[in-house]
XYZ file of C-alpha atoms in Angstrom:
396
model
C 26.894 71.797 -16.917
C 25.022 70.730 -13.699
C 25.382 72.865 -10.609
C 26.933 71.183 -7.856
C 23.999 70.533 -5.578
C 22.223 68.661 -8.476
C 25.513 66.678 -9.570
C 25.857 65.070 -5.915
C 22.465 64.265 -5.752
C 22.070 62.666 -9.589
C 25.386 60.676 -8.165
C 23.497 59.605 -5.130
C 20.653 58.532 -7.004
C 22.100 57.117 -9.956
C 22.609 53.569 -9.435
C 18.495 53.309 -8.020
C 17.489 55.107 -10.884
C 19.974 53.243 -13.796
C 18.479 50.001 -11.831
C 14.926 51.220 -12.500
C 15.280 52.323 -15.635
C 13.754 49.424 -17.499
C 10.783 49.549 -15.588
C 10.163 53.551 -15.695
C 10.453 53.738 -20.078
C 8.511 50.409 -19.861
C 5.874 52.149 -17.839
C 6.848 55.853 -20.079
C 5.705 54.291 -23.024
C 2.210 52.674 -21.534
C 0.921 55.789 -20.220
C 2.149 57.913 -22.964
C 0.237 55.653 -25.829
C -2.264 55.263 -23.376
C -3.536 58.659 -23.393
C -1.792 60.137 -27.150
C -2.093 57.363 -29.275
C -1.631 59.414 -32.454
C 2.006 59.507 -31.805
C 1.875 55.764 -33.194
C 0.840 57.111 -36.103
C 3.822 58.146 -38.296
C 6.238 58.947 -35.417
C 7.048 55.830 -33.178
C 8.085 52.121 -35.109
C 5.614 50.122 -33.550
C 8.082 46.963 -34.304
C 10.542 48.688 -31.934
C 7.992 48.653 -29.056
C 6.701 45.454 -29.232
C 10.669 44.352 -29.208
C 11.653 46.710 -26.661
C 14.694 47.993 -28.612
C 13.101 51.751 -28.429
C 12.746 50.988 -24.151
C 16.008 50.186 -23.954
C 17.414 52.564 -26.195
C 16.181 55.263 -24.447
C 17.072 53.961 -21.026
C 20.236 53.887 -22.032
C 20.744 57.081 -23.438
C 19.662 58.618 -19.943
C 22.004 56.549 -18.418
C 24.815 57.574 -20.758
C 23.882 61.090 -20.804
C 23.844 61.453 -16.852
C 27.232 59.227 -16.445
C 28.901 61.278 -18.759
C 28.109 64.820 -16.827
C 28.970 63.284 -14.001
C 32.375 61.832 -15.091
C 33.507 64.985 -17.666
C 31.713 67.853 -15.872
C 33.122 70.668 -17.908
C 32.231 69.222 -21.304
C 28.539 67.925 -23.286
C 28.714 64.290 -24.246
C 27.894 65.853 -28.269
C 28.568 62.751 -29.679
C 25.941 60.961 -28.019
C 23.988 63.907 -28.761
C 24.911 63.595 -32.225
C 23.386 60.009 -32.700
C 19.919 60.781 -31.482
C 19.731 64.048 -32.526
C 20.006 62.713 -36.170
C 17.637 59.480 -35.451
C 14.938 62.131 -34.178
C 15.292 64.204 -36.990
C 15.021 61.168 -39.284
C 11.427 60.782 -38.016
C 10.067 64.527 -37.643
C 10.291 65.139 -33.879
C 9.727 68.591 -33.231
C 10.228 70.903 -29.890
C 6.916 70.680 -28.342
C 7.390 66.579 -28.005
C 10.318 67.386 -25.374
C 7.582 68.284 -23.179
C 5.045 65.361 -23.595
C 7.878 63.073 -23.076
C 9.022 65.272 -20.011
C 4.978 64.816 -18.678
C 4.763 61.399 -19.209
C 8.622 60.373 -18.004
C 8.924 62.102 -14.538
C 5.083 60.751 -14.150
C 6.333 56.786 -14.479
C 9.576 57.935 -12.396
C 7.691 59.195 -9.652
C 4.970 55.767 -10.166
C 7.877 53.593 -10.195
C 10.157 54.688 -7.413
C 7.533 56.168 -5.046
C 8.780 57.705 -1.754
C 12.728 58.257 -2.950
C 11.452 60.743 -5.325
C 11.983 63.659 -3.105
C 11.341 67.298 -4.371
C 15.591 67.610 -4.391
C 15.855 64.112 -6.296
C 12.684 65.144 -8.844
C 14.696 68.736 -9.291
C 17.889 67.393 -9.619
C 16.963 64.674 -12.520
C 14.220 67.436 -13.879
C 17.977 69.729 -14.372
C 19.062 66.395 -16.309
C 16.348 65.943 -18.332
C 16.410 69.585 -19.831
C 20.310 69.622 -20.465
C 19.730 66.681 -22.813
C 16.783 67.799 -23.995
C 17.787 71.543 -24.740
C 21.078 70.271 -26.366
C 19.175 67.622 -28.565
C 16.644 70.636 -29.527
C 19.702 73.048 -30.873
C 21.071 70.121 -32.495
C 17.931 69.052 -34.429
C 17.481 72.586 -35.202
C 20.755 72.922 -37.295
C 20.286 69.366 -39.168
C 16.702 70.022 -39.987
C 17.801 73.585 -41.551
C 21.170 71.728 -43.585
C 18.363 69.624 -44.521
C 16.519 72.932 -45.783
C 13.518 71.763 -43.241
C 11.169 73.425 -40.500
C 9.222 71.728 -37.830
C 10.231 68.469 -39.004
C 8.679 69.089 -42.663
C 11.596 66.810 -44.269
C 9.193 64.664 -46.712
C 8.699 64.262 -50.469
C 7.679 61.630 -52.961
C 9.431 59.682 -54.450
C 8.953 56.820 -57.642
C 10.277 53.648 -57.927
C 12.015 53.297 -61.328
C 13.977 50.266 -60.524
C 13.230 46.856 -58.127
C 16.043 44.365 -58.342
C 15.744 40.966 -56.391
C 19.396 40.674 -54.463
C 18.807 37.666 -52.667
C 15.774 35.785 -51.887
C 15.152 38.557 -48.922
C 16.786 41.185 -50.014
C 15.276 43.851 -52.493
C 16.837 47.113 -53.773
C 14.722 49.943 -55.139
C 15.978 52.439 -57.272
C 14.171 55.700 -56.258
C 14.121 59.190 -58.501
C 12.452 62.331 -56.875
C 8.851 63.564 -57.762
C 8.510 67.849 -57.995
C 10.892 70.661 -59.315
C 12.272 71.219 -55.803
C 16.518 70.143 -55.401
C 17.332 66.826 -53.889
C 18.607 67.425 -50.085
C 22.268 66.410 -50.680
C 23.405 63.066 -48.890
C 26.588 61.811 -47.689
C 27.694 58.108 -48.057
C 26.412 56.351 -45.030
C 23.297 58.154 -44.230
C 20.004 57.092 -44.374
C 16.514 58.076 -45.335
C 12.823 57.240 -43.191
C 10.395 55.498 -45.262
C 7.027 56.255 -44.291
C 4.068 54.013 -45.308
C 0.288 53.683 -44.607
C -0.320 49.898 -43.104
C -2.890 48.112 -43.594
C -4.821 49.262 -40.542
C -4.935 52.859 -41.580
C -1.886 53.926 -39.344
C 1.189 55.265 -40.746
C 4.549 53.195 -39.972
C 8.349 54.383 -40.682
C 11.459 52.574 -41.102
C 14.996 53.956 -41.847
C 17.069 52.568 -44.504
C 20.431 53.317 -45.833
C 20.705 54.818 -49.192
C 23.055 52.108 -50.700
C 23.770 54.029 -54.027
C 22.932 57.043 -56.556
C 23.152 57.927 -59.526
C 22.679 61.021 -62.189
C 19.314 63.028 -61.657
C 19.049 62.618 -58.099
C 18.086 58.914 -58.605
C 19.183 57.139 -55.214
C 18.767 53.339 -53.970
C 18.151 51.437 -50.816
C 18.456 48.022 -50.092
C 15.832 46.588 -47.749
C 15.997 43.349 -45.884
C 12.568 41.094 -45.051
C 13.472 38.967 -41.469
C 11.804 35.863 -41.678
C 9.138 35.230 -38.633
C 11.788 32.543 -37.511
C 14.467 34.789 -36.822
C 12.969 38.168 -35.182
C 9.712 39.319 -35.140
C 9.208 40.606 -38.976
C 9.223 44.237 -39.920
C 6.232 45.418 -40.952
C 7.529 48.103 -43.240
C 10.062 45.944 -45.100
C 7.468 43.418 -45.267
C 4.941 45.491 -46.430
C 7.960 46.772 -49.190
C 8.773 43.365 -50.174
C 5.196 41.960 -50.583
C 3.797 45.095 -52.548
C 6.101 47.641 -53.981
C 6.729 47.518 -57.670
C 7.941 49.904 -60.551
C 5.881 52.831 -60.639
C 4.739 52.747 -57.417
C 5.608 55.998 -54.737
C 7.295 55.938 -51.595
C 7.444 59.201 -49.011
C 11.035 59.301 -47.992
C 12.916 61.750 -45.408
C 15.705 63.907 -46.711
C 18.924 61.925 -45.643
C 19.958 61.729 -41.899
C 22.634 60.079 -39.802
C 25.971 61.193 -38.252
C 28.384 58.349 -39.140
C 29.193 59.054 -43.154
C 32.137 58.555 -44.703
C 34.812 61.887 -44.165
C 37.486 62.556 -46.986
C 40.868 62.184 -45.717
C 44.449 60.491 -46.773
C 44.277 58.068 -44.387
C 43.772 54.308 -44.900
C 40.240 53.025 -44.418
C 38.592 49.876 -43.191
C 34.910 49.237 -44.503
C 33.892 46.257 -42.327
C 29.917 45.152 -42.240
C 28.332 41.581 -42.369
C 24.220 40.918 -43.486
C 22.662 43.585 -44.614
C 25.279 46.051 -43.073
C 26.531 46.406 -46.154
C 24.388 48.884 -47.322
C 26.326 51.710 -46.334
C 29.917 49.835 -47.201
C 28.661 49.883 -50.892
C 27.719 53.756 -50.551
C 31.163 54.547 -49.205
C 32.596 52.553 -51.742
C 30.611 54.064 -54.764
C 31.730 57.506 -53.233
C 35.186 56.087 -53.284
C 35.013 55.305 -56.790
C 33.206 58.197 -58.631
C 35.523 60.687 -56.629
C 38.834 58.490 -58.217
C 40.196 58.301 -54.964
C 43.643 56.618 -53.990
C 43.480 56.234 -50.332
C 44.279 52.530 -49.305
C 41.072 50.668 -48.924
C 40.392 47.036 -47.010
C 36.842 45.510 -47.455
C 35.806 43.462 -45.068
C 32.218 41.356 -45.443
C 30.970 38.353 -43.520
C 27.656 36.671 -44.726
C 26.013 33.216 -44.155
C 26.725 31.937 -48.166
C 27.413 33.349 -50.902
C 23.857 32.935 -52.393
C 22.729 35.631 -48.621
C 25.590 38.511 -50.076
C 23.327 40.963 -51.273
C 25.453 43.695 -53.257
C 28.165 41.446 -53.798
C 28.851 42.396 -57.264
C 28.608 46.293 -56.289
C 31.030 45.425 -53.881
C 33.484 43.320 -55.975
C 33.105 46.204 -59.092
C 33.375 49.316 -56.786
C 36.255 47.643 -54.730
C 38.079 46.275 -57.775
C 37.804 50.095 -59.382
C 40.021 51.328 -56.491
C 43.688 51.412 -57.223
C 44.619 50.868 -53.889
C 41.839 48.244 -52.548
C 41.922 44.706 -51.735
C 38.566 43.083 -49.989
C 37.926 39.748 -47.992
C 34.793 37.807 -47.722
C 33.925 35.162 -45.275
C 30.674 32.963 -45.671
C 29.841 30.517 -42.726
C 28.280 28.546 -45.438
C 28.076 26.847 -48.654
C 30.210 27.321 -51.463
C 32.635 30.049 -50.455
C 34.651 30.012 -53.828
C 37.275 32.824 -53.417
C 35.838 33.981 -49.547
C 37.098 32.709 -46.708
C 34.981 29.979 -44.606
C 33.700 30.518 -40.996
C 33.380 34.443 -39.444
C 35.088 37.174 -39.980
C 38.771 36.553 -38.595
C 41.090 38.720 -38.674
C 44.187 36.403 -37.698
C 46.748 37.302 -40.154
C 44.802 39.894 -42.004
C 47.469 43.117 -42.385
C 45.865 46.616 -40.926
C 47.484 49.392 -42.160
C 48.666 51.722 -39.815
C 46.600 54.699 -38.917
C 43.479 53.113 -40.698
C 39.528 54.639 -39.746
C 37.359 51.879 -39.847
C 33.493 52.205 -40.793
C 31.435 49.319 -39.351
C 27.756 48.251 -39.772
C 26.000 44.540 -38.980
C 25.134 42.834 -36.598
C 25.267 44.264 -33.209
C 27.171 41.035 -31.908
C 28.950 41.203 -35.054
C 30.481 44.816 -34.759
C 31.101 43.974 -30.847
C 33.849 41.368 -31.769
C 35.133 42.915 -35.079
C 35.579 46.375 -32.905
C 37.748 43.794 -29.705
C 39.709 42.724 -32.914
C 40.703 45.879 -34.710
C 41.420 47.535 -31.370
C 43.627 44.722 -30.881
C 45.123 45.072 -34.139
C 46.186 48.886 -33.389
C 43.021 50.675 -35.020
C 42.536 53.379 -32.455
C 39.252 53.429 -30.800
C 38.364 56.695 -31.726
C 39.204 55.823 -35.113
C 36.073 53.021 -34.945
C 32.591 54.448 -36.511
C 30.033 52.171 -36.259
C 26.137 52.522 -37.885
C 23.075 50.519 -35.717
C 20.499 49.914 -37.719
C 17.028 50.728 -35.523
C 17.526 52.018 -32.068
C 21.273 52.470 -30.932
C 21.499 50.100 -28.055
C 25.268 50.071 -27.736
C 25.743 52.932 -26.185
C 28.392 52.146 -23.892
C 30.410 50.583 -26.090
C 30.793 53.884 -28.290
């Protein structure tokens, strides 16, 4: 992968750089808005930049990408790859962006750590930079033609036919495609990008997980509003909540995202708390239309009751499984049949072999990963879905 010269110097450099990181995206992203501001405009979540998820997100993925090449220098980190490949995809990036963000990169690395950019250091992290971003490009090229896509042309229109309250901030809307064309196929556990035109003229996108289908290509996803108490609020679910009603259109992305749910024999966890179980309840419905008999645990932590959006999706689709049995905690409230306090799993039996899918919280999926490893669930054998930018990177 890198030539030897370039592989002791990215090692030499790597700990000033990883330490700089912060500051060189932070600056990345300035000058790059600064000067093309249209790429706010339908391509970059505004919400993510003002929250510095998308900073750190990438900061991290340079720092993965360059550890890994360093530490396994016969082989590509692909499933790194794999994770941002389908996130860009999800929003449209195209080729020609790899070299704006190349421009406007090296020029904040250079701003930021002056004098120990050499011409070796800038040539040796320039080598890094195009191994990612050459491998990403091949990538997205495959997944945008499965998709049946060029150039990042992955949109359509779509009509709401359905909006069902779930809890007082969670909405589900039952989609069915506009046009003759097919509907892009999608596996339970991906997602689709929303895109909408905000109130200030400038077009906004937002990924959500298709939560269920049905016959004639009608699909569903389940969107959350955060409360301005708890994070800053989304403006694209709260643009969703506030104003879209039956009848109305939405321009979604053909479905994206590398952690679905693969058929196999062997036992499977489905773990997710909050809203992250949106793709549990696609997994499951897969489960149940297919009649399958593999061994199934459910796992869902909420606040209450009254927060567990899809709970009776999850109770029917679980209870249609021959071989299922599911567990609910709520912190909260009246817990009725659920368990009370967080998800525990003290005396909970995992069956041997299992794959576990998890989605949540990111603290969440941190301690219910420490406690299936410690259970016996093989690490390798944990998939996990982040919903915005993937800042867990190194716990992959």
């Amino acid at each position: 992968m890198l030539s030897a010269e370039t592989a002791e110097i990215v090692r030499a450099t790597l700990p000033v750089v990883g330490a700089s990181l912060d500051t060189i995206t932070t600056r990345f992203y300035e000058s790059m808005f600064a000067d093309r501001p249209e790429l706010l405009d339908g391509l970059f979540n505004r919400g993510n930049q003002r929250s510095g998820e998308q900073r750190k997100a990438l900061a991290g993925s340079i720092a993965a990408f360059a550890t890994a090449l360093l530490e396994n220098p016969d082989e590509r980190p692909d499933a790194l790859l794999s994770r941002i490949a389908h996130k860009h995809t999800a929003v449209g990036v195209t080729d020609d962006q790899y070299v704006i963000v190349h421009k406007y990169l090296f020029g904040a690395i250079a701003e930021v750590l002056g004098e120990a950019v050499t011409p070796e250091v800038a040539a040796a992290w320039d080598e890094v930079y195009w191994l990612m971003a050459g491998a990403l490009i091949a990538m997205e090229a495959r997944i945008y033609a499965e998709a049946g896509a060029r150039d990042g042309e992955t949109w359509r229109q779509w009509r709401v036919v359905e909006r069902r309250e779930e809890t007082p901030d969670v909405v589900s809307l039952v989609l069915a495609p506009l046009g003759d064309e097919p509907v892009p196929p999608a596996r339970p556990g991906q997602y689709v990008s929303v895109k909408v035109r905000m109130p200030d003229g400038v077009h906004q996108l937002r990924q959500y997980t298709l939560s269920g289908f049905g016959e004639d290509g009608l699909r569903r996803i389940t969107v959350k509003r955060v409360r301005e108490d708890e994070l800053p609020e989304g403006e694209v679910s709260t643009l969703l909540h506030a104003t879209v009603k039956e009848g109305d259109e939405l321009t979604l992305s053909a479905p994206f995202g590398d952690v679905a749910l693969e058929d196999g024999d062997a036992p499977l966890l489905l773990v997710s708390a909050g809203i992250g179980c949106t793709p549990i309840t696609a997994m499951l419905q897969h489960l149940a239309l297919s009649g399958s008999d593999r061994k199934v645990l459910l796992l869902h932590a909420d606040r209450a009751k009254a927060h567990h959006a899809l709970r009776e999706d999850m109770e029917r689709l679980a209870d249609a499984l021959p071989e299922a049995d599911r567990i609910f905690w709520y912190e909260a409230g009246d817990c009725g049949c659920a368990r009370p306090g967080r998800l525990d799993l003290t005396g909970v039996e995992i069956p041997q072999g299992a794959v576990a899918y998890l989605c949540g919280p990111l603290p969440f999926m941190r301690d219910a990963r420490a406690q299936l490893i410690a259970a016996g669930v093989a690490p390798r054998d944990v998939h996990y879905e982040v919903f915005g930018p993937d800042l867990w990177l190194g716990a992959a």
